[in-house]
């Protein structure tokens, strides 16, 4: 009985050692997982910051694009006004050229008559 008790005691010590070893392995694994989790959280936080910066840049770009569209509309209106002014100027120029031609003809008719 004494021998059986010693054997059982040795077996319990062995089992306790195995359990302690398994517990230590589980603790180390949990610590590793915790480190991985902290690392993943840090990466996610950095990515969130990057996305925030990208969103802010996108908003700024959107405002710049809106400003450019407004400026383009202004330029288009100015160009249209300039084209209308140019057309009007060309029409007036044509009229003046016709008047000048008519005056030349008139002068051409009057000059020979006045000389004679």
JSON list of C-alpha atoms in Angstrom, two decimals:
[
{"chain": "A", "resi": 1, "resn": "UNK", "atom": "CA", "xyz": [0.00, 0.00, 0.00]},
{"chain": "A", "resi": 2, "resn": "UNK", "atom": "CA", "xyz": [2.87, 2.26, 0.87]},
{"chain": "A", "resi": 3, "resn": "UNK", "atom": "CA", "xyz": [4.52, 1.50, -2.46]},
{"chain": "A", "resi": 4, "resn": "UNK", "atom": "CA", "xyz": [1.26, 2.19, -4.28]},
{"chain": "A", "resi": 5, "resn": "UNK", "atom": "CA", "xyz": [0.92, 5.49, -2.44]},
{"chain": "A", "resi": 6, "resn": "UNK", "atom": "CA", "xyz": [4.45, 6.50, -3.45]},
{"chain": "A", "resi": 7, "resn": "UNK", "atom": "CA", "xyz": [3.76, 5.56, -7.06]},
{"chain": "A", "resi": 8, "resn": "UNK", "atom": "CA", "xyz": [0.53, 7.54, -7.00]},
{"chain": "A", "resi": 9, "resn": "UNK", "atom": "CA", "xyz": [2.40, 10.45, -5.43]},
{"chain": "A", "resi": 10, "resn": "UNK", "atom": "CA", "xyz": [5.08, 10.33, -8.16]},
{"chain": "A", "resi": 11, "resn": "UNK", "atom": "CA", "xyz": [2.37, 10.15, -10.81]},
{"chain": "A", "resi": 12, "resn": "UNK", "atom": "CA", "xyz": [0.62, 13.16, -9.23]},
{"chain": "A", "resi": 13, "resn": "UNK", "atom": "CA", "xyz": [3.92, 15.08, -9.18]},
{"chain": "A", "resi": 14, "resn": "UNK", "atom": "CA", "xyz": [4.49, 14.17, -12.84]},
{"chain": "A", "resi": 15, "resn": "UNK", "atom": "CA", "xyz": [0.92, 15.17, -13.73]},
{"chain": "A", "resi": 16, "resn": "UNK", "atom": "CA", "xyz": [1.30, 18.42, -11.78]},
{"chain": "A", "resi": 17, "resn": "UNK", "atom": "CA", "xyz": [4.55, 19.13, -13.64]},
{"chain": "A", "resi": 18, "resn": "UNK", "atom": "CA", "xyz": [2.87, 18.47, -16.97]},
{"chain": "A", "resi": 19, "resn": "UNK", "atom": "CA", "xyz": [-0.02, 20.72, -15.97]},
{"chain": "A", "resi": 20, "resn": "UNK", "atom": "CA", "xyz": [2.40, 23.45, -14.90]},
{"chain": "A", "resi": 21, "resn": "UNK", "atom": "CA", "xyz": [4.26, 23.05, -18.20]},
{"chain": "A", "resi": 22, "resn": "UNK", "atom": "CA", "xyz": [0.98, 23.22, -20.14]},
{"chain": "A", "resi": 23, "resn": "UNK", "atom": "CA", "xyz": [-0.11, 26.22, -18.08]},
{"chain": "A", "resi": 24, "resn": "UNK", "atom": "CA", "xyz": [3.20, 27.99, -18.75]},
{"chain": "A", "resi": 25, "resn": "UNK", "atom": "CA", "xyz": [2.83, 27.24, -22.50]},
{"chain": "A", "resi": 26, "resn": "UNK", "atom": "CA", "xyz": [-0.73, 28.61, -22.41]},
{"chain": "A", "resi": 27, "resn": "UNK", "atom": "CA", "xyz": [0.44, 31.75, -20.58]},
{"chain": "A", "resi": 28, "resn": "UNK", "atom": "CA", "xyz": [3.23, 32.28, -23.12]},
{"chain": "A", "resi": 29, "resn": "UNK", "atom": "CA", "xyz": [0.78, 31.73, -25.97]},
{"chain": "A", "resi": 30, "resn": "UNK", "atom": "CA", "xyz": [-1.66, 34.21, -24.41]},
{"chain": "A", "resi": 31, "resn": "UNK", "atom": "CA", "xyz": [1.15, 36.76, -23.99]},
{"chain": "A", "resi": 32, "resn": "UNK", "atom": "CA", "xyz": [2.14, 36.25, -27.63]},
{"chain": "A", "resi": 33, "resn": "UNK", "atom": "CA", "xyz": [-1.46, 36.72, -28.72]},
{"chain": "A", "resi": 34, "resn": "UNK", "atom": "CA", "xyz": [-1.68, 39.85, -26.57]},
{"chain": "A", "resi": 35, "resn": "UNK", "atom": "CA", "xyz": [1.47, 41.25, -28.20]},
{"chain": "A", "resi": 36, "resn": "UNK", "atom": "CA", "xyz": [0.04, 40.43, -31.63]},
{"chain": "A", "resi": 37, "resn": "UNK", "atom": "CA", "xyz": [-3.22, 42.13, -30.68]},
{"chain": "A", "resi": 38, "resn": "UNK", "atom": "CA", "xyz": [-1.42, 45.29, -29.49]},
{"chain": "A", "resi": 39, "resn": "UNK", "atom": "CA", "xyz": [0.63, 45.29, -32.68]},
{"chain": "A", "resi": 40, "resn": "UNK", "atom": "CA", "xyz": [-2.51, 44.89, -34.80]},
{"chain": "A", "resi": 41, "resn": "UNK", "atom": "CA", "xyz": [-4.22, 47.68, -32.84]},
{"chain": "A", "resi": 42, "resn": "UNK", "atom": "CA", "xyz": [-1.22, 49.96, -33.45]},
{"chain": "A", "resi": 43, "resn": "UNK", "atom": "CA", "xyz": [-1.29, 49.16, -37.18]},
{"chain": "A", "resi": 44, "resn": "UNK", "atom": "CA", "xyz": [-5.04, 49.80, -37.28]},
{"chain": "A", "resi": 45, "resn": "UNK", "atom": "CA", "xyz": [-4.65, 53.09, -35.41]},
{"chain": "A", "resi": 46, "resn": "UNK", "atom": "CA", "xyz": [-1.96, 54.17, -37.88]},
{"chain": "A", "resi": 47, "resn": "UNK", "atom": "CA", "xyz": [-4.19, 53.16, -40.79]},
{"chain": "A", "resi": 48, "resn": "UNK", "atom": "CA", "xyz": [-7.12, 55.09, -39.30]},
{"chain": "A", "resi": 49, "resn": "UNK", "atom": "CA", "xyz": [-4.88, 58.16, -39.02]},
{"chain": "A", "resi": 50, "resn": "UNK", "atom": "CA", "xyz": [-3.77, 57.73, -42.64]},
{"chain": "A", "resi": 51, "resn": "UNK", "atom": "CA", "xyz": [-7.36, 57.37, -43.79]},
{"chain": "A", "resi": 52, "resn": "UNK", "atom": "CA", "xyz": [-8.29, 60.48, -41.81]},
{"chain": "A", "resi": 53, "resn": "UNK", "atom": "CA", "xyz": [-5.52, 62.42, -43.53]},
{"chain": "A", "resi": 54, "resn": "UNK", "atom": "CA", "xyz": [-6.59, 61.03, -46.91]},
{"chain": "A", "resi": 55, "resn": "UNK", "atom": "CA", "xyz": [-10.19, 62.07, -46.20]},
{"chain": "A", "resi": 56, "resn": "UNK", "atom": "CA", "xyz": [-9.07, 65.58, -45.26]},
{"chain": "A", "resi": 57, "resn": "UNK", "atom": "CA", "xyz": [-6.97, 65.80, -48.43]},
{"chain": "A", "resi": 58, "resn": "UNK", "atom": "CA", "xyz": [-9.91, 64.54, -50.47]},
{"chain": "A", "resi": 59, "resn": "UNK", "atom": "CA", "xyz": [-12.11, 67.26, -48.98]},
{"chain": "A", "resi": 60, "resn": "UNK", "atom": "CA", "xyz": [-9.51, 69.90, -49.82]},
{"chain": "A", "resi": 61, "resn": "UNK", "atom": "CA", "xyz": [-9.20, 68.54, -53.35]},
{"chain": "A", "resi": 62, "resn": "UNK", "atom": "CA", "xyz": [-12.98, 68.60, -53.73]},
{"chain": "A", "resi": 63, "resn": "UNK", "atom": "CA", "xyz": [-13.07, 72.28, -52.71]},
{"chain": "A", "resi": 64, "resn": "UNK", "atom": "CA", "xyz": [-10.24, 73.05, -55.15]},
{"chain": "A", "resi": 65, "resn": "UNK", "atom": "CA", "xyz": [-12.11, 71.28, -57.95]},
{"chain": "A", "resi": 66, "resn": "UNK", "atom": "CA", "xyz": [-15.26, 73.26, -57.16]},
{"chain": "A", "resi": 67, "resn": "UNK", "atom": "CA", "xyz": [-13.20, 76.47, -57.24]},
{"chain": "A", "resi": 68, "resn": "UNK", "atom": "CA", "xyz": [-11.70, 75.45, -60.59]},
{"chain": "A", "resi": 69, "resn": "UNK", "atom": "CA", "xyz": [-15.17, 74.73, -62.01]},
{"chain": "A", "resi": 70, "resn": "UNK", "atom": "CA", "xyz": [-16.36, 78.17, -60.87]},
{"chain": "A", "resi": 71, "resn": "UNK", "atom": "CA", "xyz": [-13.27, 79.80, -62.36]},
{"chain": "A", "resi": 72, "resn": "UNK", "atom": "CA", "xyz": [-13.83, 77.86, -65.60]},
{"chain": "A", "resi": 73, "resn": "UNK", "atom": "CA", "xyz": [-17.41, 79.13, -65.75]},
{"chain": "A", "resi": 74, "resn": "UNK", "atom": "CA", "xyz": [-16.10, 82.67, -65.28]},
{"chain": "A", "resi": 75, "resn": "UNK", "atom": "CA", "xyz": [-13.55, 82.20, -68.05]},
{"chain": "A", "resi": 76, "resn": "UNK", "atom": "CA", "xyz": [-16.20, 80.74, -70.36]},
{"chain": "A", "resi": 77, "resn": "UNK", "atom": "CA", "xyz": [-18.44, 83.76, -69.76]},
{"chain": "A", "resi": 78, "resn": "UNK", "atom": "CA", "xyz": [-15.52, 86.15, -70.32]},
{"chain": "A", "resi": 79, "resn": "UNK", "atom": "CA", "xyz": [-14.59, 84.31, -73.52]},
{"chain": "A", "resi": 80, "resn": "UNK", "atom": "CA", "xyz": [-18.17, 84.49, -74.75]},
{"chain": "A", "resi": 81, "resn": "UNK", "atom": "CA", "xyz": [-18.28, 88.23, -74.02]},
{"chain": "A", "resi": 82, "resn": "UNK", "atom": "CA", "xyz": [-14.93, 88.71, -75.80]},
{"chain": "A", "resi": 83, "resn": "UNK", "atom": "CA", "xyz": [-16.18, 86.76, -78.82]},
{"chain": "A", "resi": 84, "resn": "UNK", "atom": "CA", "xyz": [-19.34, 88.89, -78.98]},
{"chain": "A", "resi": 85, "resn": "UNK", "atom": "CA", "xyz": [-17.25, 92.06, -78.71]},
{"chain": "A", "resi": 86, "resn": "UNK", "atom": "CA", "xyz": [-14.92, 90.80, -81.43]},
{"chain": "A", "resi": 87, "resn": "UNK", "atom": "CA", "xyz": [-17.88, 90.01, -83.70]},
{"chain": "A", "resi": 88, "resn": "UNK", "atom": "CA", "xyz": [-19.33, 93.47, -83.08]},
{"chain": "A", "resi": 89, "resn": "UNK", "atom": "CA", "xyz": [-15.93, 95.06, -83.77]},
{"chain": "A", "resi": 90, "resn": "UNK", "atom": "CA", "xyz": [-15.57, 93.06, -86.99]},
{"chain": "A", "resi": 91, "resn": "UNK", "atom": "CA", "xyz": [-19.05, 94.15, -88.10]},
{"chain": "A", "resi": 92, "resn": "UNK", "atom": "CA", "xyz": [-18.21, 97.82, -87.34]},
{"chain": "A", "resi": 93, "resn": "UNK", "atom": "CA", "xyz": [-14.88, 97.43, -89.13]},
{"chain": "A", "resi": 94, "resn": "UNK", "atom": "CA", "xyz": [-16.68, 95.99, -92.16]},
{"chain": "A", "resi": 95, "resn": "UNK", "atom": "CA", "xyz": [-19.13, 98.90, -92.12]},
{"chain": "A", "resi": 96, "resn": "UNK", "atom": "CA", "xyz": [-16.25, 101.41, -91.87]},
{"chain": "A", "resi": 97, "resn": "UNK", "atom": "CA", "xyz": [-14.44, 99.69, -94.75]},
{"chain": "A", "resi": 98, "resn": "UNK", "atom": "CA", "xyz": [-17.62, 99.92, -96.85]},
{"chain": "A", "resi": 99, "resn": "UNK", "atom": "CA", "xyz": [-17.99, 103.61, -95.93]},
{"chain": "A", "resi": 100, "resn": "UNK", "atom": "CA", "xyz": [-14.32, 104.23, -96.74]},
{"chain": "A", "resi": 101, "resn": "UNK", "atom": "CA", "xyz": [-14.75, 102.51, -100.07]},
{"chain": "A", "resi": 102, "resn": "UNK", "atom": "CA", "xyz": [-17.86, 104.55, -100.81]},
{"chain": "A", "resi": 103, "resn": "UNK", "atom": "CA", "xyz": [-15.99, 107.76, -99.86]},
{"chain": "A", "resi": 104, "resn": "UNK", "atom": "CA", "xyz": [-13.07, 106.81, -102.14]},
{"chain": "A", "resi": 105, "resn": "UNK", "atom": "CA", "xyz": [-15.51, 106.26, -105.01]},
{"chain": "A", "resi": 106, "resn": "UNK", "atom": "CA", "xyz": [-17.22, 109.54, -104.23]},
{"chain": "A", "resi": 107, "resn": "UNK", "atom": "CA", "xyz": [-13.86, 111.36, -104.03]},
{"chain": "A", "resi": 108, "resn": "UNK", "atom": "CA", "xyz": [-12.84, 109.66, -107.24]},
{"chain": "A", "resi": 109, "resn": "UNK", "atom": "CA", "xyz": [-15.98, 111.00, -108.93]},
{"chain": "A", "resi": 110, "resn": "UNK", "atom": "CA", "xyz": [-15.73, 114.48, -107.38]},
{"chain": "A", "resi": 111, "resn": "UNK", "atom": "CA", "xyz": [-12.01, 115.07, -108.00]},
{"chain": "A", "resi": 112, "resn": "UNK", "atom": "CA", "xyz": [-12.06, 114.80, -111.83]},
{"chain": "A", "resi": 113, "resn": "UNK", "atom": "CA", "xyz": [-15.18, 116.99, -111.93]},
{"chain": "A", "resi": 114, "resn": "UNK", "atom": "CA", "xyz": [-13.61, 119.71, -109.78]},
{"chain": "A", "resi": 115, "resn": "UNK", "atom": "CA", "xyz": [-10.40, 119.73, -111.78]},
{"chain": "A", "resi": 116, "resn": "UNK", "atom": "CA", "xyz": [-12.19, 120.35, -114.99]}
]
